[in-house]
Tab-separated table of C-alpha atoms and ligand atoms in Angstrom:
chain	number	residue	atom	x	y	z
A	29	MET	CA	-36.682	-50.084	-4.852
A	30	ILE	CA	-35.449	-48.855	-8.206
A	31	VAL	CA	-32.200	-47.328	-9.462
A	32	MET	CA	-32.531	-44.232	-11.647
A	33	LYS	CA	-29.325	-43.281	-13.467
A	34	PHE	CA	-29.153	-39.936	-15.253
A	35	GLY	CA	-26.322	-39.486	-17.759
A	36	GLY	CA	-24.361	-36.343	-18.525
A	37	THR	CA	-26.722	-35.465	-21.349
A	38	SER	CA	-29.629	-35.545	-18.875
A	39	VAL	CA	-28.110	-33.628	-15.970
A	40	GLY	CA	-26.117	-31.263	-18.190
A	41	VAL	CA	-29.060	-29.917	-20.209
A	42	PRO	CA	-31.186	-27.596	-18.022
A	43	GLU	CA	-34.574	-28.651	-19.501
A	44	SER	CA	-33.759	-32.345	-19.147
A	45	PHE	CA	-32.392	-31.771	-15.659
A	46	ALA	CA	-35.731	-30.300	-14.573
A	47	VAL	CA	-37.494	-33.365	-15.976
A	48	ALA	CA	-35.044	-35.666	-14.169
A	49	VAL	CA	-35.793	-33.999	-10.829
A	50	ARG	CA	-39.537	-34.314	-11.448
A	51	LEU	CA	-39.150	-37.991	-12.414
A	52	VAL	CA	-37.348	-38.780	-9.159
A	53	ARG	CA	-39.965	-36.897	-7.148
A	54	GLU	CA	-42.735	-38.851	-8.854
A	55	ALA	CA	-40.870	-42.132	-8.312
A	56	ARG	CA	-40.747	-41.556	-4.531
A	57	PRO	CA	-43.235	-44.416	-3.833
A	58	ARG	CA	-40.855	-46.826	-5.598
A	59	ASP	CA	-37.990	-45.932	-3.253
A	60	PRO	CA	-35.463	-44.617	-5.793
A	61	VAL	CA	-31.689	-44.566	-5.475
A	62	VAL	CA	-30.313	-42.001	-7.937
A	63	VAL	CA	-26.993	-42.310	-9.796
A	64	VAL	CA	-25.616	-39.322	-11.705
A	65	SER	CA	-22.861	-38.626	-14.216
A	66	ALA	CA	-20.960	-35.379	-14.571
A	67	LEU	CA	-22.649	-32.618	-16.595
A	68	SER	CA	-22.060	-33.332	-20.299
A	69	GLY	CA	-18.635	-32.226	-21.476
A	70	VAL	CA	-17.144	-32.022	-17.977
A	71	THR	CA	-15.292	-35.356	-17.936
A	72	ASN	CA	-13.781	-34.609	-21.364
A	73	LEU	CA	-12.675	-31.260	-20.051
A	74	ILE	CA	-10.903	-32.827	-17.046
A	75	VAL	CA	-9.302	-35.477	-19.274
A	76	ASP	CA	-7.897	-32.645	-21.407
A	77	LEU	CA	-6.776	-30.726	-18.343
A	78	CYS	CA	-4.737	-33.737	-17.242
A	79	ARG	CA	-3.276	-34.248	-20.698
A	80	LEU	CA	-2.430	-30.682	-21.723
A	81	PRO	CA	-0.296	-28.827	-19.146
A	82	GLU	CA	-0.209	-25.648	-21.235
A	83	ARG	CA	-4.018	-25.345	-21.135
A	84	ARG	CA	-4.553	-26.268	-17.473
A	85	ALA	CA	-5.448	-22.814	-16.156
A	86	ASP	CA	-7.908	-22.178	-18.968
A	87	LEU	CA	-9.582	-25.590	-18.641
A	88	ALA	CA	-9.769	-25.309	-14.847
A	89	GLN	CA	-11.648	-22.034	-15.240
A	90	ARG	CA	-13.890	-23.520	-17.910
A	91	LEU	CA	-15.078	-26.200	-15.483
A	92	VAL	CA	-16.012	-23.485	-12.990
A	93	ASP	CA	-17.784	-21.442	-15.672
A	94	ARG	CA	-19.684	-24.494	-16.937
A	95	HIS	CA	-21.151	-25.097	-13.478
A	96	LEU	CA	-21.883	-21.435	-12.758
A	97	GLU	CA	-23.664	-21.032	-16.091
A	98	TRP	CA	-25.587	-24.218	-15.437
A	99	SER	CA	-26.657	-22.883	-12.010
A	100	ARG	CA	-27.830	-19.641	-13.610
A	101	ALA	CA	-29.825	-21.570	-16.225
A	102	THR	CA	-31.455	-23.990	-13.766
A	103	GLY	CA	-31.735	-21.677	-10.764
A	104	VAL	CA	-30.197	-24.450	-8.611
A	105	ARG	CA	-27.609	-23.397	-6.025
A	106	SER	CA	-25.745	-25.601	-3.601
A	107	ARG	CA	-23.353	-24.655	-0.793
A	108	GLU	CA	-21.804	-28.106	-1.099
A	109	ALA	CA	-21.107	-27.555	-4.816
A	110	ASP	CA	-19.695	-24.060	-4.144
A	111	ASP	CA	-17.283	-25.570	-1.613
A	112	MET	CA	-16.285	-28.224	-4.149
A	113	LEU	CA	-15.536	-25.551	-6.740
A	114	GLN	CA	-13.280	-23.885	-4.155
A	115	ASP	CA	-11.452	-27.204	-3.661
A	116	TRP	CA	-11.206	-27.567	-7.432
A	117	ARG	CA	-9.588	-24.132	-7.753
A	118	ALA	CA	-7.093	-25.029	-5.030
A	119	GLU	CA	-6.257	-28.470	-6.461
A	120	THR	CA	-5.792	-27.218	-10.000
A	121	ALA	CA	-3.780	-24.173	-8.865
A	122	ALA	CA	-1.447	-26.577	-7.055
A	123	LEU	CA	-0.744	-28.246	-10.407
A	124	ALA	CA	0.762	-25.062	-11.827
A	125	GLY	CA	4.404	-25.514	-12.733
A	126	ARG	CA	4.136	-29.313	-12.634
A	127	ALA	CA	5.206	-30.518	-16.063
A	128	GLU	CA	4.172	-34.152	-15.800
A	129	PRO	CA	0.493	-34.932	-16.321
A	130	PRO	CA	-1.445	-36.039	-13.233
A	131	ALA	CA	-1.812	-39.810	-13.425
A	132	ALA	CA	-3.369	-42.753	-11.566
A	133	GLY	CA	-4.872	-41.686	-8.231
A	134	ASP	CA	-4.245	-37.961	-8.821
A	135	ARG	CA	-6.036	-38.093	-12.151
A	136	ASP	CA	-8.983	-40.062	-10.771
A	137	ARG	CA	-9.383	-37.582	-7.904
A	138	LEU	CA	-9.503	-34.715	-10.411
A	139	LEU	CA	-11.991	-36.644	-12.584
A	140	SER	CA	-14.194	-37.235	-9.540
A	141	PHE	CA	-15.058	-33.529	-9.329
A	142	GLY	CA	-17.405	-33.957	-12.312
A	143	GLU	CA	-19.648	-36.552	-10.673
A	144	ARG	CA	-19.332	-35.094	-7.172
A	145	LEU	CA	-20.508	-31.680	-8.365
A	146	ALA	CA	-23.382	-33.235	-10.318
A	147	ALA	CA	-24.512	-35.265	-7.280
A	148	ALA	CA	-24.404	-32.214	-5.004
A	149	LEU	CA	-26.427	-30.164	-7.488
A	150	PHE	CA	-28.974	-32.933	-8.109
A	151	ALA	CA	-29.523	-33.480	-4.385
A	152	ALA	CA	-29.913	-29.725	-3.862
A	153	ALA	CA	-32.515	-29.540	-6.646
A	154	LEU	CA	-34.441	-32.458	-5.150
A	155	ARG	CA	-34.509	-30.740	-1.772
A	156	GLU	CA	-35.776	-27.549	-3.411
A	157	ALA	CA	-38.502	-29.702	-4.984
A	158	GLY	CA	-39.501	-30.922	-1.526
A	159	VAL	CA	-37.759	-34.301	-1.646
A	160	ASP	CA	-35.391	-35.120	1.184
A	161	ALA	CA	-32.173	-36.069	-0.640
A	162	VAL	CA	-28.496	-36.440	0.125
A	163	ALA	CA	-25.472	-36.510	-2.215
A	164	MET	CA	-23.168	-39.477	-1.631
A	165	ARG	CA	-19.790	-40.472	-2.977
A	166	ALA	CA	-19.789	-43.958	-4.437
A	167	GLY	CA	-17.122	-44.938	-1.888
A	168	ASP	CA	-19.401	-43.896	0.975
A	169	ALA	CA	-22.153	-45.935	-0.676
A	170	GLY	CA	-19.909	-49.019	-0.358
A	171	LEU	CA	-18.536	-49.213	-3.899
A	172	VAL	CA	-15.037	-50.400	-3.025
A	173	THR	CA	-12.661	-51.262	-5.859
A	174	ASP	CA	-9.146	-52.467	-6.529
A	175	GLU	CA	-6.385	-49.943	-7.251
A	176	ARG	CA	-6.486	-50.029	-11.029
A	177	PHE	CA	-6.955	-46.284	-11.345
A	178	GLY	CA	-8.777	-45.330	-14.522
A	179	ALA	CA	-10.314	-48.788	-14.950
A	180	ALA	CA	-11.019	-50.044	-11.436
A	181	HIS	CA	-12.849	-53.301	-10.692
A	182	PRO	CA	-15.283	-53.618	-7.809
A	183	LEU	CA	-13.999	-55.875	-5.030
A	184	PRO	CA	-15.930	-59.059	-4.204
A	185	GLU	CA	-17.150	-57.486	-0.968
A	186	ALA	CA	-18.602	-54.431	-2.771
A	187	PRO	CA	-22.178	-55.791	-2.979
A	188	ARG	CA	-22.275	-56.513	0.760
A	189	ARG	CA	-20.791	-53.104	1.568
A	190	ILE	CA	-23.267	-51.342	-0.728
A	191	ALA	CA	-26.187	-53.197	0.812
A	192	GLU	CA	-24.975	-52.187	4.319
A	193	ALA	CA	-24.232	-48.556	3.421
A	194	LEU	CA	-27.614	-48.053	1.791
A	195	ALA	CA	-29.676	-50.319	4.057
A	196	HIS	CA	-31.496	-47.391	5.654
A	197	ARG	CA	-32.453	-44.625	3.309
A	198	PRO	CA	-34.326	-41.914	5.143
A	199	ALA	CA	-33.358	-39.484	2.354
A	200	VAL	CA	-33.065	-40.293	-1.365
A	201	PRO	CA	-29.361	-41.045	-1.978
A	202	VAL	CA	-27.893	-39.308	-5.032
A	203	VAL	CA	-24.777	-41.375	-5.684
A	204	THR	CA	-21.849	-40.383	-7.906
A	205	GLY	CA	-21.626	-42.667	-10.946
A	206	PHE	CA	-18.281	-43.600	-12.529
A	207	LEU	CA	-16.429	-43.525	-9.189
A	208	GLY	CA	-15.289	-46.049	-6.640
A	209	GLN	CA	-12.889	-46.038	-3.733
A	210	THR	CA	-10.004	-48.216	-2.631
A	211	THR	CA	-10.269	-49.809	0.798
A	212	ASP	CA	-7.875	-47.156	2.122
A	213	GLY	CA	-10.100	-44.340	0.871
A	214	ARG	CA	-8.577	-43.206	-2.450
A	215	ILE	CA	-11.033	-42.354	-5.232
A	216	THR	CA	-10.956	-44.546	-8.345
A	217	THR	CA	-12.826	-44.393	-11.673
A	218	LEU	CA	-14.445	-47.325	-13.470
A	219	GLY	CA	-13.599	-46.381	-17.079
A	220	ARG	CA	-15.224	-43.912	-19.471
A	221	GLY	CA	-18.993	-44.154	-19.583
A	222	GLY	CA	-18.863	-46.111	-16.316
A	223	SER	CA	-21.883	-44.538	-14.598
A	224	ASP	CA	-24.165	-47.095	-16.247
A	225	TYR	CA	-22.040	-49.795	-14.624
A	226	SER	CA	-22.283	-48.008	-11.263
A	227	ALA	CA	-26.076	-48.026	-11.551
A	228	ALA	CA	-26.098	-51.753	-12.284
A	229	LEU	CA	-23.714	-52.517	-9.403
A	230	LEU	CA	-25.921	-50.622	-6.958
A	231	GLY	CA	-29.104	-52.143	-8.389
A	232	ALA	CA	-27.755	-55.679	-8.123
A	233	ALA	CA	-26.408	-55.159	-4.586
A	234	LEU	CA	-29.724	-53.729	-3.417
A	235	GLY	CA	-31.901	-56.261	-5.263
A	236	ALA	CA	-33.635	-53.503	-7.238
A	237	GLU	CA	-36.867	-54.307	-9.026
A	238	GLU	CA	-35.585	-52.303	-11.998
A	239	ILE	CA	-32.526	-50.347	-13.170
A	240	GLN	CA	-33.418	-47.301	-15.247
A	241	ILE	CA	-30.819	-45.715	-17.536
A	242	TRP	CA	-32.102	-42.239	-18.438
A	243	THR	CA	-30.295	-40.801	-21.463
A	244	ASP	CA	-30.861	-38.725	-24.610
A	245	THR	CA	-32.322	-41.397	-26.907
A	246	SER	CA	-35.682	-43.163	-26.547
A	247	GLY	CA	-34.057	-46.483	-25.741
A	248	LEU	CA	-31.443	-48.685	-27.271
A	249	LEU	CA	-31.836	-47.925	-30.969
A	250	SER	CA	-31.515	-50.109	-34.043
A	251	ALA	CA	-28.175	-48.360	-34.746
A	252	ASP	CA	-26.114	-45.442	-33.482
A	253	PRO	CA	-28.276	-42.415	-34.393
A	254	ARG	CA	-25.187	-40.420	-35.320
A	255	ILE	CA	-24.580	-42.928	-38.104
A	256	VAL	CA	-28.202	-43.763	-38.943
A	257	PRO	CA	-30.469	-40.792	-38.128
A	258	GLU	CA	-33.613	-42.866	-38.801
A	259	ALA	CA	-32.646	-45.564	-36.261
A	260	ARG	CA	-35.596	-46.707	-34.131
A	261	PRO	CA	-35.907	-47.843	-30.526
A	262	VAL	CA	-35.828	-51.607	-29.982
A	263	PRO	CA	-38.677	-52.241	-27.529
A	264	LEU	CA	-37.468	-55.526	-26.033
A	265	LEU	CA	-34.018	-57.114	-25.811
A	266	SER	CA	-32.492	-60.039	-23.995
A	267	PHE	CA	-29.486	-59.510	-21.724
A	268	ALA	CA	-27.351	-61.335	-24.296
A	269	GLU	CA	-28.471	-59.046	-27.120
A	270	ALA	CA	-27.957	-55.845	-25.126
A	271	SER	CA	-24.558	-57.058	-23.863
A	272	GLU	CA	-23.316	-57.748	-27.380
A	273	LEU	CA	-24.526	-54.348	-28.565
A	274	ALA	CA	-22.903	-52.559	-25.638
A	275	TYR	CA	-19.684	-54.490	-26.124
A	276	PHE	CA	-19.571	-53.808	-29.855
A	277	GLY	CA	-20.000	-50.067	-29.608
A	278	ALA	CA	-23.554	-49.032	-28.615
A	279	ARG	CA	-22.293	-46.296	-26.297
A	280	VAL	CA	-25.701	-45.842	-24.690
A	281	LEU	CA	-24.774	-48.673	-22.295
A	282	HIS	CA	-21.325	-49.220	-20.821
A	283	PRO	CA	-20.182	-52.733	-21.845
A	284	LYS	CA	-20.137	-54.011	-18.259
A	285	THR	CA	-23.601	-52.687	-17.368
A	286	LEU	CA	-25.518	-55.851	-18.027
A	287	LEU	CA	-23.296	-58.208	-16.014
A	288	PRO	CA	-24.478	-57.341	-12.492
A	289	ALA	CA	-28.075	-57.044	-13.698
A	290	MET	CA	-27.876	-60.456	-15.381
A	291	GLU	CA	-26.560	-62.140	-12.244
A	292	ARG	CA	-29.608	-61.003	-10.310
A	293	ALA	CA	-32.034	-61.082	-13.286
A	294	ILE	CA	-32.934	-57.419	-12.773
A	295	PRO	CA	-34.622	-55.772	-15.761
A	296	VAL	CA	-32.846	-52.758	-17.244
A	297	ARG	CA	-34.828	-50.006	-18.938
A	298	VAL	CA	-33.255	-47.427	-21.266
A	299	LEU	CA	-35.346	-44.245	-21.283
A	300	ASN	CA	-35.240	-40.729	-22.717
A	301	THR	CA	-35.194	-37.879	-20.186
A	302	ALA	CA	-36.253	-35.392	-22.866
A	303	ARG	CA	-39.241	-37.612	-23.818
A	304	PRO	CA	-40.067	-39.413	-20.579
A	305	ASP	CA	-43.362	-40.802	-21.870
A	306	ASP	CA	-41.712	-42.755	-24.681
A	307	PRO	CA	-41.696	-46.462	-23.806
A	308	GLY	CA	-37.917	-46.870	-24.308
A	309	SER	CA	-36.216	-50.276	-24.335
A	310	LEU	CA	-36.637	-53.055	-21.822
A	311	VAL	CA	-33.769	-55.515	-21.348
A	312	THR	CA	-34.811	-58.734	-19.596
A	313	PRO	CA	-33.375	-62.238	-19.114
A	314	ALA	CA	-35.572	-63.722	-21.827
A	315	ALA	CA	-35.317	-62.960	-25.510
A	316	GLY	CA	-37.936	-60.519	-26.670
A	317	PRO	CA	-40.290	-61.856	-29.295
A	318	ALA	CA	-38.969	-61.087	-32.772
A	319	ASP	CA	-41.464	-58.937	-34.639
A	320	SER	CA	-40.668	-60.839	-37.781
A	321	ALA	CA	-39.170	-64.211	-38.523
A	322	TRP	CA	-35.946	-62.737	-39.841
A	323	ARG	CA	-35.437	-59.202	-38.668
A	324	VAL	CA	-32.449	-58.653	-36.415
A	325	LYS	CA	-32.671	-56.076	-33.620
A	326	SER	CA	-29.779	-53.693	-33.984
A	327	ILE	CA	-26.403	-53.090	-35.595
A	328	ALA	CA	-23.448	-51.862	-33.574
A	329	CYS	CA	-20.035	-50.805	-34.703
A	330	LYS	CA	-16.722	-50.393	-32.936
A	331	LYS	CA	-13.901	-48.475	-34.606
A	332	GLY	CA	-10.200	-48.265	-33.842
A	333	ILE	CA	-9.780	-52.012	-34.100
A	334	THR	CA	-6.494	-53.768	-34.859
A	335	ALA	CA	-6.267	-57.229	-36.431
A	336	VAL	CA	-3.351	-59.548	-35.734
A	337	THR	CA	-2.706	-62.581	-37.900
A	338	VAL	CA	-0.208	-65.249	-36.893
A	339	ALA	CA	0.644	-67.628	-39.718
A	340	SER	CA	2.706	-70.756	-39.310
A	341	THR	CA	2.605	-73.609	-41.789
A	342	ARG	CA	4.818	-75.550	-39.449
A	343	MET	CA	2.967	-75.079	-36.231
A	344	LEU	CA	-0.731	-74.617	-36.685
A	345	LEU	CA	-1.756	-78.200	-36.602
A	346	ALA	CA	0.673	-78.956	-33.828
A	347	TYR	CA	-0.719	-79.451	-30.357
A	348	GLY	CA	-0.748	-76.325	-28.279
A	349	PHE	CA	-0.295	-73.726	-31.041
A	350	LEU	CA	-3.470	-71.813	-30.253
A	351	ALA	CA	-2.781	-72.136	-26.534
A	352	ARG	CA	0.649	-70.559	-27.017
A	353	VAL	CA	-0.782	-67.664	-29.009
A	354	PHE	CA	-3.449	-66.939	-26.401
A	355	GLU	CA	-1.013	-67.360	-23.542
A	356	VAL	CA	1.057	-64.515	-25.022
A	357	PHE	CA	-2.007	-62.262	-25.373
A	358	GLY	CA	-3.108	-63.145	-21.865
A	359	ARG	CA	0.234	-62.377	-20.275
A	360	HIS	CA	0.318	-58.939	-21.948
A	361	HIS	CA	-3.290	-58.191	-20.951
A	362	VAL	CA	-4.349	-57.912	-24.586
A	363	VAL	CA	-8.111	-58.514	-24.793
A	364	VAL	CA	-9.144	-60.385	-27.917
A	365	ASP	CA	-12.625	-59.886	-29.472
A	366	LEU	CA	-13.077	-61.896	-32.659
A	367	VAL	CA	-11.131	-64.996	-33.605
A	368	THR	CA	-10.962	-66.785	-36.935
A	369	THR	CA	-8.671	-69.634	-37.865
A	370	SER	CA	-7.595	-71.229	-41.098
A	371	GLU	CA	-5.421	-74.251	-41.596
A	372	VAL	CA	-2.256	-72.181	-41.457
A	373	SER	CA	-3.147	-69.041	-39.550
A	374	ILE	CA	-5.114	-67.480	-36.768
A	375	SER	CA	-6.503	-63.931	-36.891
A	376	VAL	CA	-7.807	-62.022	-33.914
A	377	THR	CA	-9.096	-58.501	-33.388
A	378	VAL	CA	-7.939	-56.313	-30.551
A	379	ASP	CA	-9.739	-53.251	-29.270
A	380	ASP	CA	-7.120	-51.700	-27.028
A	381	ALA	CA	-3.782	-52.034	-28.799
A	382	ALA	CA	-1.816	-50.228	-26.061
A	383	ARG	CA	0.213	-53.302	-25.061
A	384	LEU	CA	0.167	-55.023	-28.400
A	385	ASP	CA	3.757	-54.311	-29.469
A	386	GLU	CA	5.250	-56.393	-26.695
A	387	ALA	CA	2.869	-59.260	-27.441
A	388	VAL	CA	3.689	-59.089	-31.175
A	389	ALA	CA	7.406	-59.251	-30.466
A	390	GLU	CA	6.853	-62.539	-28.658
A	391	LEU	CA	4.426	-63.913	-31.231
A	392	GLU	CA	7.105	-63.496	-33.882
A	393	ALA	CA	8.882	-66.440	-32.287
A	394	ILE	CA	5.821	-68.592	-33.062
A	395	GLY	CA	5.042	-67.544	-36.642
A	396	THR	CA	4.833	-64.733	-39.174
A	397	VAL	CA	2.850	-61.891	-37.644
A	398	GLU	CA	0.864	-59.310	-39.574
A	399	VAL	CA	-0.731	-56.342	-37.797
A	400	ARG	CA	-3.412	-54.272	-39.537
A	401	ARG	CA	-4.734	-51.126	-37.878
A	402	GLY	CA	-7.616	-48.797	-38.733
A	403	LEU	CA	-10.328	-51.455	-38.821
A	404	ALA	CA	-13.866	-51.637	-37.455
A	405	VAL	CA	-16.038	-54.478	-36.183
A	406	VAL	CA	-19.672	-54.400	-37.258
A	407	ALA	CA	-22.025	-56.558	-35.190
A	408	VAL	CA	-25.476	-57.574	-36.438
A	409	VAL	CA	-27.364	-58.559	-33.306
A	410	GLY	CA	-30.543	-60.505	-32.647
A	411	GLU	CA	-31.239	-63.797	-30.862
A	412	GLY	CA	-30.570	-66.599	-33.317
A	413	ALA	CA	-29.047	-64.263	-35.923
A	414	PRO	CA	-25.968	-66.356	-36.739
A	415	ARG	CA	-28.036	-69.411	-37.512
A	416	ARG	CA	-30.885	-67.683	-39.263
A	417	VAL	CA	-31.473	-69.064	-42.736
A	418	GLY	CA	-30.277	-66.655	-45.352
A	419	LEU	CA	-29.088	-63.880	-43.048
A	420	ALA	CA	-25.327	-64.220	-43.622
A	421	GLY	CA	-25.860	-64.558	-47.360
A	422	HIS	CA	-28.050	-61.484	-47.359
A	423	VAL	CA	-25.545	-59.428	-45.322
A	424	PHE	CA	-22.543	-60.284	-47.466
A	425	THR	CA	-24.441	-59.898	-50.715
A	426	LEU	CA	-25.425	-56.391	-49.651
A	427	LEU	CA	-21.818	-55.515	-48.773
A	428	GLY	CA	-20.453	-57.104	-51.923
A	429	GLY	CA	-22.966	-55.155	-53.997
A	430	VAL	CA	-21.317	-51.877	-53.015
A	431	ALA	CA	-17.794	-53.295	-52.984
A	432	ILE	CA	-17.115	-53.138	-49.252
A	433	PRO	CA	-14.390	-55.721	-48.624
A	434	VAL	CA	-14.904	-57.895	-45.539
A	435	GLU	CA	-11.750	-58.920	-43.703
A	436	MET	CA	-12.899	-61.370	-41.062
A	437	ILE	CA	-16.215	-63.007	-40.315
A	438	SER	CA	-17.323	-64.511	-37.044
A	439	GLN	CA	-20.647	-66.214	-36.681
A	440	GLY	CA	-22.012	-69.018	-34.678
A	441	ALA	CA	-19.817	-68.722	-31.613
A	442	SER	CA	-22.409	-66.447	-30.077
A	443	ARG	CA	-26.047	-67.231	-30.576
A	444	VAL	CA	-26.952	-63.572	-30.973
A	445	ASN	CA	-24.244	-61.923	-33.020
A	446	LEU	CA	-23.042	-62.092	-36.614
A	447	SER	CA	-19.959	-59.918	-36.741
A	448	PHE	CA	-17.396	-58.995	-39.328
A	449	VAL	CA	-14.452	-56.656	-39.822
A	450	VAL	CA	-14.159	-53.901	-42.433
A	451	ALA	CA	-11.851	-50.947	-42.965
A	452	GLU	CA	-12.724	-48.123	-40.586
A	453	GLU	CA	-13.593	-45.773	-43.446
A	454	ASP	CA	-16.192	-48.263	-44.745
A	455	ALA	CA	-17.862	-48.848	-41.373
A	456	ASP	CA	-20.541	-46.141	-41.369
A	457	ARG	CA	-21.505	-46.949	-44.939
A	458	ALA	CA	-21.787	-50.636	-44.044
A	459	VAL	CA	-24.005	-49.902	-41.024
A	460	ARG	CA	-26.305	-47.629	-43.046
A	461	LEU	CA	-26.528	-50.138	-45.872
A	462	LEU	CA	-27.389	-53.047	-43.562
A	463	HIS	CA	-29.844	-50.999	-41.530
A	464	ARG	CA	-31.861	-50.370	-44.662
A	465	GLY	CA	-31.133	-53.723	-46.297
A	466	LEU	CA	-32.239	-55.720	-43.242
A	467	GLY	CA	-35.439	-53.720	-42.906
A	468	LEU	CA	-34.550	-52.010	-39.629
A	469	ASP	CA	-35.951	-48.741	-40.948
A	470	LEU	CA	-39.410	-50.270	-41.527
A	471	ASP	CA	-42.433	-50.749	-39.287
A	472	ALA	CA	-43.040	-54.390	-38.443
A	473	ALA	CA	-46.178	-54.326	-40.605
A	474	GLU	CA	-44.176	-53.230	-43.663
A	475	LEU	CA	-41.708	-56.106	-43.479
A	476	PRO	CA	-41.453	-58.605	-46.294
A	477	PRO	CA	-41.933	-62.296	-45.378
A	478	ALA	CA	-38.913	-64.166	-44.029
A	479	PRO	CA	-36.699	-65.769	-46.662
A	480	SER	CA	-37.210	-69.226	-45.138
A	481	ALA	CA	-40.990	-68.808	-45.065
A	482	ALA	CA	-40.929	-67.601	-48.648
A	483	ARG	CA	-39.169	-70.779	-49.697
A	484	ALA	CA	-41.500	-73.100	-47.778
B	526	ADP	P1	-25.339	-40.496	-21.236
B	526	ADP	O1	-24.854	-39.113	-21.040
B	526	ADP	O2	-26.806	-40.616	-20.986
B	526	ADP	O3	-24.544	-41.547	-20.529
B	526	ADP	P2	-24.067	-41.353	-23.724
B	526	ADP	O4	-23.610	-40.273	-24.624
B	526	ADP	O5	-23.063	-42.083	-22.927
B	526	ADP	O6	-25.220	-40.742	-22.799
B	526	ADP	O7	-24.903	-42.452	-24.552
B	526	ADP	C1	-25.983	-42.037	-25.370
B	526	ADP	C2	-25.517	-41.930	-26.801
B	526	ADP	O8	-25.110	-43.206	-27.267
B	526	ADP	C3	-26.587	-41.529	-27.777
B	526	ADP	O9	-26.780	-40.140	-27.793
B	526	ADP	C4	-26.032	-42.069	-29.095
B	526	ADP	O10	-25.309	-41.069	-29.754
B	526	ADP	C5	-25.066	-43.163	-28.678
B	526	ADP	N1	-25.443	-44.479	-29.216
B	526	ADP	C6	-24.629	-45.322	-29.908
B	526	ADP	N2	-25.287	-46.427	-30.275
B	526	ADP	C7	-26.554	-46.322	-29.801
B	526	ADP	C8	-27.705	-47.165	-29.864
B	526	ADP	N3	-27.704	-48.346	-30.473
B	526	ADP	N4	-28.831	-46.722	-29.270
B	526	ADP	C9	-28.865	-45.524	-28.628
B	526	ADP	N5	-27.804	-44.689	-28.555
B	526	ADP	C10	-26.655	-45.069	-29.128
B	527	LIG	N1	-18.697	-38.858	-16.738
B	527	LIG	C1	-18.071	-40.124	-17.103
B	527	LIG	C2	-17.640	-40.096	-18.556
B	527	LIG	O1	-17.917	-39.148	-19.264
B	527	LIG	C3	-18.920	-41.309	-16.785
B	527	LIG	C4	-20.220	-41.438	-17.542
B	527	LIG	O2	-20.654	-40.470	-18.183
B	527	LIG	O3	-20.841	-42.501	-17.466
B	527	LIG	O4	-16.993	-41.014	-18.998
B	528	MG	MG1	-22.974	-42.849	-20.977
C-alpha cells in the first residue's frame, strides 16, 4: 500500500484538486490511503478567529464562504461537509460574547474543522469519480495522542491502533492530517504543518511501500523558492539530509515527518500536484549519489532565532558547568538547536523563545547571560558537507566578501550539515549568495571541478 498526502495548496486549488482526485483513482492498484490538509488559508483563518475576538463573526463567515466558493469552482458537493458547516456555524456562534480566546482542546476542535471538511470533500469527489472512498478522522484511524493540545505527541500504542483501525480497507480511507485524538476522544492537533507527520505516522504503522507528499513544488528544492526563485529540485536525498532541511526551515516537510519513515525505512517522495509527471524528490535511507564531488544539496534557513550566551570565567572549566546549563534549559522545556563553546562561554540558539525568560533568570546564577534576538540559522546540507575539503572556507569567504557577519558556526557535529547564525535581515541575502556561489543554480554538467580534485 502507499500513503498519498495532499497539502492545502493541492486540495485548496481547484485545478490541483482535480489532479489529486485523478492521481488517487489511478493509484487504486497500489492500495492508497489518502491524507489531506485543510484547504489553503483555512487553518490560518481559524488561528486568527481564535486570536481576535472582535473579528470572530467575520472570520467564521469567511470559512463558510471559502468552502462554498470552492464547491462552486470544483463542482464537488458533500452532505457530510454541509452538515459540518452547520456545526461550524453553531460552534462559532456560541463563542459570541466570550472575551477570552478559545484555547487548548477548544481551539484544537475549532482547528479540526479545516481538515475534516477537506477530508469529506475529497472523499465525495473520489466517489463521484467512481472510487469507493470514506472520510475518516485521524482519531478513528487510530492516531491517539497525549493531551498536549496544539503540539500533541502520538502515544506509543498509536501504530498498533492505526494498523488495527485500517486493517481492512474496503473503501479508500481519506484521513484528516494534522489531527489526533486523546484516549478519551478529544481532538488534538500535531503542530502547524503537521499533516506531513500524519502521513508518515500512518505509512509507518501500515508498513507502506512509499509515502508520497504531494505539494506545490516539484520536490524538495535546493532552497526555499520564495527566497531563491531559480531553486531546483534535488532528485535524491538521504533521510538525514531531508531531516536536517526540514528541521532548519524547509517548510515543504514538517520537521518530524522523516522520523517514522526512517524507523521503518520507508521511502518518502515529494511530488508536485500541479506537475504530476515531474520526477520530484526521493528520500531514502541511503545517501543519494552526489552529482559532483563538492556540491551540497540544499540550503535551508530558519528565522526568528534567539541566541543565548552564558559566560563564566570562574565556572566553565569546572566539572558540571555545561550539565548545569543544559539542566536549566531542559527543565524549562527550552529546545536548543546549535551549540558552540569557548573557553569561557557557551552559546546556544533557541527556536521557540516562549519560556526563555524563566530559564535566563536561573542561568544568571551561573554566569553572565546575554540574549540576542532577531537572528537566523542558515544550514548548508549535503552528506559529508562539514568535512568536505574547502567547503567551510568557501562559504565564509563568500559571506565575508559581501560583509555579512557570522555570529556562530557549527560544523562537524552532524555529518550532513554546516550551519551558522546571521542577523535575520541578512538571511535571505546569505541564502541567495550561497546558492549561486556553491553552484546550486547550475546543471551538473556545468559544474567546475571539486576544489580537492583541482589541487590533486
Ligand atoms: P502544503 O500545502 O503542500 O503542505 P507547504 O506550504 O506546507 O505546502 O509547503 C510547500 C512550500 O514550502 C513551498 O511552496 C515553498 O514555498 C516552501 N519551501 C521552503 N523551503 C523549501 C524547499 N527547500 N523545497 C521546496 N519547498 C520549500
Ligand atoms: N492545515 C494545517 C496547517 O496549516 C496542517 C498542514 O497543512 O499540514 O498547519
Ligand atoms: Mg505543509
